[in-house]
Short mmCIF file of C-alpha atoms in Angstrom, two decimals:
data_model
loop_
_atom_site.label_atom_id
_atom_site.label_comp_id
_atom_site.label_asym_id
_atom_site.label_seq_id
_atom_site.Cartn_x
_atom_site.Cartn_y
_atom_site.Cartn_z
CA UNK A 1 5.82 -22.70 38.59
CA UNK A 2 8.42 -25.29 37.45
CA UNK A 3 7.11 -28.88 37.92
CA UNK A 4 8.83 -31.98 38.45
CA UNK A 5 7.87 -35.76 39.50
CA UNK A 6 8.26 -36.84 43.60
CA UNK A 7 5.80 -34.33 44.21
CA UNK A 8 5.54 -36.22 47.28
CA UNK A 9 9.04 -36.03 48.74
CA UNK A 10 8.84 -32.69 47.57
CA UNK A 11 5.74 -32.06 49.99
CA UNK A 12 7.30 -33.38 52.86
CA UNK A 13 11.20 -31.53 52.48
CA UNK A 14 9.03 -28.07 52.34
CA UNK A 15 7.04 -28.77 55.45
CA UNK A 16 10.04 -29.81 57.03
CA UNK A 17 11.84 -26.66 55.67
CA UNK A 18 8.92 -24.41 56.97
CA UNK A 19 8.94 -26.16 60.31
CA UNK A 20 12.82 -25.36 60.90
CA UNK A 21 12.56 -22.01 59.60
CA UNK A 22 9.76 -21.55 61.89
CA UNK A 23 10.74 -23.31 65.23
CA UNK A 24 14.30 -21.17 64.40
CA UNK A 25 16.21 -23.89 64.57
CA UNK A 26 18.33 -23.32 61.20
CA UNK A 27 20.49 -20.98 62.21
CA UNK A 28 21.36 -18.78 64.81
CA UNK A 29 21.27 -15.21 65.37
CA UNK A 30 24.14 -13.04 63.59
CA UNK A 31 24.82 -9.56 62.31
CA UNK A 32 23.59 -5.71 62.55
CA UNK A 33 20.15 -4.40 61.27
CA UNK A 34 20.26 -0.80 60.19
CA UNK A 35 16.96 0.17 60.10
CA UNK A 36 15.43 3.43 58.42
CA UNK A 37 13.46 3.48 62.00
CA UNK A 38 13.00 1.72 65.01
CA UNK A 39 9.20 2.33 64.97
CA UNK A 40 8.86 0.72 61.34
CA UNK A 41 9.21 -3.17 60.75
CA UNK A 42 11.85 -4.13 57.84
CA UNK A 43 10.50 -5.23 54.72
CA UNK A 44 11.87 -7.87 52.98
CA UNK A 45 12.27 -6.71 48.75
CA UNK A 46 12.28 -9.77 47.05
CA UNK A 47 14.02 -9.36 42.79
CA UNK A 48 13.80 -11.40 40.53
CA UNK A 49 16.27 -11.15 38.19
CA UNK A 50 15.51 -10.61 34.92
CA UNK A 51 12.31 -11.27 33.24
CA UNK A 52 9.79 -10.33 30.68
CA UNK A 53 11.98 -10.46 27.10
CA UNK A 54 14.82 -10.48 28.89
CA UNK A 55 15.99 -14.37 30.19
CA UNK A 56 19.25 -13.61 31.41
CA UNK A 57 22.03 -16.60 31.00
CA UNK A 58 20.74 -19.28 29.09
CA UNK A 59 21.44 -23.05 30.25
CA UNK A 60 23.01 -25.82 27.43
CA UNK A 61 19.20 -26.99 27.87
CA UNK A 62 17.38 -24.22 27.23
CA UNK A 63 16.21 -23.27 30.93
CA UNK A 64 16.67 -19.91 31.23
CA UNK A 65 17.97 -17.31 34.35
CA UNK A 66 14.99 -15.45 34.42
CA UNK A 67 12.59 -18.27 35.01
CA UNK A 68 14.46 -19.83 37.62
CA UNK A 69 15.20 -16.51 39.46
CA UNK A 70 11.22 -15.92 39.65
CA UNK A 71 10.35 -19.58 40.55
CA UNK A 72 13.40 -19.05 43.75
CA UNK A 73 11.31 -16.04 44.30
CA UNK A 74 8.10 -16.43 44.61
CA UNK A 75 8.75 -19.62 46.72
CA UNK A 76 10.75 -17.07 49.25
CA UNK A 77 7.71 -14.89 48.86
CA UNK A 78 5.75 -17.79 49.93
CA UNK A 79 7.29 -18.86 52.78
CA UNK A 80 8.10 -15.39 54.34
CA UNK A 81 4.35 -14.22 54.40
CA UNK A 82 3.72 -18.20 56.22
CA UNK A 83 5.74 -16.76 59.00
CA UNK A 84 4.18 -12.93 58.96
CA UNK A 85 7.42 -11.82 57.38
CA UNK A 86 6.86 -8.39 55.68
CA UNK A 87 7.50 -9.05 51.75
CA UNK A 88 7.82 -6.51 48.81
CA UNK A 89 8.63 -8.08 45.53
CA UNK A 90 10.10 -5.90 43.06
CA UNK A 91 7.68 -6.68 40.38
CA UNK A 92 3.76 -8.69 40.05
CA UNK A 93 5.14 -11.10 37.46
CA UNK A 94 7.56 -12.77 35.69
CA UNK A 95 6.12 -11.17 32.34
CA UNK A 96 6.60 -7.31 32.65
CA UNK A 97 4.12 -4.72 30.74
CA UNK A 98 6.66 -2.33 29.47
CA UNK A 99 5.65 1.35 28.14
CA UNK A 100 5.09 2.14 24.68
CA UNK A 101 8.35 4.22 24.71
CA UNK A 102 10.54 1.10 24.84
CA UNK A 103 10.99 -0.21 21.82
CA UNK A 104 14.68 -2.13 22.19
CA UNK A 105 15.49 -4.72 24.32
CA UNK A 106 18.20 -1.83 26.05
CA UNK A 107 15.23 0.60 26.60
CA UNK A 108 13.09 -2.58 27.72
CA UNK A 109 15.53 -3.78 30.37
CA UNK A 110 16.40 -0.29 31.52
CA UNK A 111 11.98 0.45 32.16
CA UNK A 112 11.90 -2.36 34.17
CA UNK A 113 15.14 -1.76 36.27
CA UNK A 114 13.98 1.45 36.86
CA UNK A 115 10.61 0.66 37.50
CA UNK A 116 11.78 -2.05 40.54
CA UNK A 117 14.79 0.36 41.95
CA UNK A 118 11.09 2.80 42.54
CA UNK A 119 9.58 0.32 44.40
CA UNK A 120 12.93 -0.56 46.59
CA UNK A 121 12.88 3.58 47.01
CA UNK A 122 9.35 3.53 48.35
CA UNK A 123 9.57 0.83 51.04
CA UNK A 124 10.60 2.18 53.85
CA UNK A 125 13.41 -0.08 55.76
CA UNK A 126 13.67 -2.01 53.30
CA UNK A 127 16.14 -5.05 52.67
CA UNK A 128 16.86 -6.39 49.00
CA UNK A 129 17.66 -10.20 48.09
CA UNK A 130 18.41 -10.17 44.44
CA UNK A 131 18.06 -13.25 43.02
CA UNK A 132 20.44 -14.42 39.92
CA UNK A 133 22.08 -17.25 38.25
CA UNK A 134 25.45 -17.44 37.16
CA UNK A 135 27.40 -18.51 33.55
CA UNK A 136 30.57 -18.91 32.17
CA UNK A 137 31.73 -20.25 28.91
CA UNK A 138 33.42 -23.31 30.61
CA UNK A 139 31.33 -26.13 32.47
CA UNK A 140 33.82 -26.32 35.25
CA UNK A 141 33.03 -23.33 37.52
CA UNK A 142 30.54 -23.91 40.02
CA UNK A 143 29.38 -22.43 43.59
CA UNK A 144 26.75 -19.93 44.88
CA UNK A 145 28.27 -16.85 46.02
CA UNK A 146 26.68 -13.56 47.46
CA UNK A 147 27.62 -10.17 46.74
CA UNK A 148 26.62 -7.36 48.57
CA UNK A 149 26.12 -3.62 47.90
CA UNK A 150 27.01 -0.12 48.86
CA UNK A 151 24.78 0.68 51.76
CA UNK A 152 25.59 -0.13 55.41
CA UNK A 153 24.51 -3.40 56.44
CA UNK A 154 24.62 -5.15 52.99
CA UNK A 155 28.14 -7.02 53.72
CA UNK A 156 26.64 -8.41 56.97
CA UNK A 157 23.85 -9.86 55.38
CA UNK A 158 25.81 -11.27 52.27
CA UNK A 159 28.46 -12.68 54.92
CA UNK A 160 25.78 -14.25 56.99
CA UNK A 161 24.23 -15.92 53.69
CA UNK A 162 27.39 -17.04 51.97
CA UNK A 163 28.69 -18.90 55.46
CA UNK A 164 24.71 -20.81 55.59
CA UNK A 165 24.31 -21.33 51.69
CA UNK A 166 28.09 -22.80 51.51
CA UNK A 167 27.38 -25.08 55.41
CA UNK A 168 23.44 -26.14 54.19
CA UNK A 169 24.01 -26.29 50.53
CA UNK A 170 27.38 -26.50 49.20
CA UNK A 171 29.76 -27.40 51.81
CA UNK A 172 32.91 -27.86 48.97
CA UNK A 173 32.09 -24.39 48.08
CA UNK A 174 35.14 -21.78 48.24
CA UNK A 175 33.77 -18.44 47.16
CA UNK A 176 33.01 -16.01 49.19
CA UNK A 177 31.07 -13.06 49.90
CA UNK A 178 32.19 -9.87 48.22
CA UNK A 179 31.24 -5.98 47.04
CA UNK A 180 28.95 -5.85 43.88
CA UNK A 181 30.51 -4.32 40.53
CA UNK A 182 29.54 -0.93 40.28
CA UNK A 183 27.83 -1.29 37.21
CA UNK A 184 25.11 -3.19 38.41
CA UNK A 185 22.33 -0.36 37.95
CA UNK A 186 19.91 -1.71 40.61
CA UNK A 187 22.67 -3.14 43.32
CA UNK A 188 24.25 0.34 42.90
CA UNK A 189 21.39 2.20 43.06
CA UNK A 190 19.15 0.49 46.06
CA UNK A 191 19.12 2.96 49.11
CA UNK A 192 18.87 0.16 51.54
CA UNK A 193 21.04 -2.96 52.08
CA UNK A 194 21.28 -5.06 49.20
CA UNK A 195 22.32 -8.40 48.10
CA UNK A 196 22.95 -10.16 44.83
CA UNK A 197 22.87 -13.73 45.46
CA UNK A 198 24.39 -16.36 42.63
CA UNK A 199 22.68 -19.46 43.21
CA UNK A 200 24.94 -21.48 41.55
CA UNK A 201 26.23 -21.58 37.40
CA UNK A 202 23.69 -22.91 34.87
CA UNK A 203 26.84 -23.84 32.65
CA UNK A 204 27.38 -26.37 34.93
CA UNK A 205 25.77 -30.08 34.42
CA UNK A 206 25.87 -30.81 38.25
CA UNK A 207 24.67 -27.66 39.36
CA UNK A 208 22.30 -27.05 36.88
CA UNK A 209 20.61 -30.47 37.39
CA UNK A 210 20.17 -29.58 41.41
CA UNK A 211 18.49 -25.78 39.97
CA UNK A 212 16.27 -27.56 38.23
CA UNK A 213 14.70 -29.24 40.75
CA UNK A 214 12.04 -28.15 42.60
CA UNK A 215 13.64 -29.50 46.52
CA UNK A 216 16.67 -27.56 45.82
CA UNK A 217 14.65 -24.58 44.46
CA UNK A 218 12.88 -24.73 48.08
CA UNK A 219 16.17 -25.30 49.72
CA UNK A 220 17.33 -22.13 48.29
CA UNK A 221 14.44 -20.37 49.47
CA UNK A 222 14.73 -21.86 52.53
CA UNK A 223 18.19 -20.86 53.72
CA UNK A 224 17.78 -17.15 52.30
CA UNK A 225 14.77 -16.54 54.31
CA UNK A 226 16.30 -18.56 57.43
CA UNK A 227 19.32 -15.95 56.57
CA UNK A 228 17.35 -12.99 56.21
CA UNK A 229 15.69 -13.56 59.64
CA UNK A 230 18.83 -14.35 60.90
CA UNK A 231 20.38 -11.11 60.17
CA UNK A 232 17.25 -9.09 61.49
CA UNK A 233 17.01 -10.89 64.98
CA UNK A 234 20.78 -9.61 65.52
CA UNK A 235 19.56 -5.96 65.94
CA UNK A 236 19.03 -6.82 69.83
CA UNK A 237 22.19 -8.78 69.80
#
């Protein structure tokens, strides 16, 4: 896990974070559940994006994608079992064992994808947060913004999570949710709704400082999971 110093603040904005996520007090209930089954309790898939030998976008600094995507994770992981949240993450690590077979980095990124869009296929009601960071050659773009994919219920969820990312985290923020690009293998392929969440642009300074800290990296997690529940209580809406 990433370290920084203020482990102590840090300490206390988590257990205040797990206390409003808990008591329900961060947000309200919103949105439409399809479930698979009424009999069988959603499961929250948790991606990380990227991974193994591939790092994704790389920040000015050298911090990469991947290893912020899995730190975001496994801190949503975290809190989501503390409140008996069912949780599926797409793969064990951030290092992946890839088969003999795959040689390139291509054939290397397309084992793994296939290997997690297996393990979305067999969890039954399943929900997918993808987690990602975003680049662009220019410093000045900046925002988180949540795309959603093909399946019914996706757009509520990304909806849901773009209007409490942008009102908890980024209040100046004007993007907005919107449909995945259809070549996203694992978006386009998930049988279950699906999000792709851009936590904000490691090209830019401001952003990227707040990413690599360890409250905001909670924050994140925070809000997603508070989202997340969110969107499930509002099947007996």
């Amino acid at each position: 896990m990433i370290q920084e110093k203020g482990s102590v603040r840090a300490f206390w904005f988590t257990l205040a974070a797990i206390l409003a996520v808990g008591a329900g007090l961060l947000l309200a209930p919103r949105g439409t559940f399809v479930s698979a089954s009424a009999s069988v309790p959603p499961v929250l898939l948790i991606d990380a994006g990227h991974g193994g030998e591939d790092g994704g976008a790389v920040a000015p600094d050298g911090r990469t994608e991947a290893e912020l995507n899995w730190d975001i994770a496994i801190r949503l992981d975290a809190l989501a079992r503390f409140w008996g949240v069912p949780t599926q993450m797409t793969r064990p690590d951030n290092e992946i064992d890839y088969p003999v077979s795959a040689q390139t980095l291509a054939a290397k990124k397309k084992a793994d994808q296939d290997a997690r869009l297996s393990i979305i296929h067999d969890t039954t009601g399943g929900v997918l947060i993808s987690i990602h960071q975003n680049n662009y050659p220019a410093a000045s773009p900046n925002g988180i913004q949540v795309f959603f994919g093909p399946e019914p219920g996706g757009e509520d969820l990304a909806a849901g999570m773009q209007e409490n990312l942008t009102a908890q985290l980024c209040p100046d923020n004007r993007r907005v949710a919107g449909p995945i690009d259809g070549s996203i293998y694992l978006m386009k392929n998930a049988r279950c709704p699906a999000v792709l969440v851009e936590c904000g642009f490691l090209s830019n300074p401001e952003e990227l400082q707040k990413l690599e800290t360890e409250s905001y990296r909670m924050e994140l997690a925070v809000v997603l999971l508070a989202s997340y529940r969110q969107y499930i209580r509002g099947e007996s809406t």
